[in-house]
């Protein structure tokens, strides 16, 4: 029996290693859906409730596994809905294939229903975006799409007209120059190493310095041992960008935790005092948290030459695989016997831990958001997969849920999109069967894609969702006050009973308001999650501040201006600022002179 274009598409995707496709059926993609039905058992199809979720899941799947992620959507609005999740893939360099439908080939461009030129629409988000013209065209296009997504670590998009999806291969008359495509590993990069002279120069720079700090990001994943070795030889504290949370144990003596708004006193001390900076696999975007200009010459390791000096000026750029480059570099480093800089930073880390403990052990209500997060962190399995959405809660997790060896962490990084948390968790459960999957999300982000909890129920996935419910877009609220000096406006959220919604969808729901019940309820919920999706609705203090470890003078001025100008709940916010850790964060900024 002759294959049709959709059969050829799936066979080609399968040959390139695609084993899971996330999508939502529609009349503009039904030819591919039928081929998926016939391919059941070879390729897993995961139906979702919103195409944006499908794109987030495909992006996360690529991040979790290192293989191609794949999503599909129908014509017009279906394809448009994919875009947000695909921009997540673009900005975080995840290889994803997006398949969309198009109207009948002879109706495209005639203003027919759902007539959106998706191959043009996707031209910014995708490194490859093409329209498939017939069954004979499909194999070449699908193979090239897969190769390009892997080679360029980005999004490849194929748009397929409805009638082309069902077109038999036998009815086509291919060009005499057409040939069958050969699937090969040419898309996979070989081991990329920097120039030996550059490594020698970088080692000399780091050897000359007396106070080296390291900033590690997602690009350092897979090079954990080499990173630790370099840090030990250099006596260097290691700060971690958000996507790089899993590159080093938070309890490691060289680890200072996060950087930026979610950063720590140890990281601030490291960046303020270092006289050289080694950046490994990170383009952390917030320049104000790096060393001051001309303070510390930089060495940057990245597989992509385009990323060198993108944020911090690198005197020497080492373009290559992080693991191999660190190994080569470390062989030329001289051990620093003076450990006073590291000891200084470690002392700040101890102070920071004491401050965080004050928040994590508060027994007042409304509950400090640190309480349920810290309780969860203490009860996680050794190989737990932790997901966050984007928002106020992301900083709470960064500070109060330590990463340990063997854990994995995922979030929408450079895009920092809300609504990613639950789709990421679903994808993790499919990518890592048998592992504990937990998602910590905010009520704003969860409300956007709450329907996917029903997807998790349908798939009976072992997921625990902890939603920190504060009734507000917390990060935006604090940015309005800190960054601009404006009163909070437009950030309040409706009162959704998430636990009840979870129960109505067929999962388990818990409601946590009393910090005294947090430990027992968390243990009960984690146990229940081994049998299917569970949600804990933790009602937390809406006035808990989101502050950097050292609050700059401009932020303090803006905050007081915003509170004086009529921010709702100003008295409660003022009271929250008088307890630790916010009080100490404000005092640290004062001592630093802003």
Tab-separated table of C-alpha atoms in Angstrom, residues 207 228-236 254 330 333-337 339:
chain	number	residue	atom	x	y	z
A	207	UNK	CA	46.611	31.890	37.500
A	228	UNK	CA	34.027	21.292	40.728
A	229	UNK	CA	37.653	20.433	39.983
A	230	UNK	CA	38.397	23.858	38.501
A	231	UNK	CA	36.673	25.562	41.419
A	232	UNK	CA	38.729	23.566	43.904
A	233	UNK	CA	42.031	24.320	42.159
A	234	UNK	CA	41.242	28.028	41.872
A	235	UNK	CA	39.705	28.315	45.332
A	236	UNK	CA	36.792	29.910	43.501
A	254	UNK	CA	32.269	26.275	46.695
A	330	UNK	CA	42.135	22.756	34.527
A	333	UNK	CA	45.725	25.839	36.308
A	334	UNK	CA	47.870	26.313	39.390
A	335	UNK	CA	46.362	25.549	42.767
A	336	UNK	CA	45.779	28.673	44.835
A	337	UNK	CA	46.978	28.102	48.367
A	339	UNK	CA	41.802	30.490	50.380
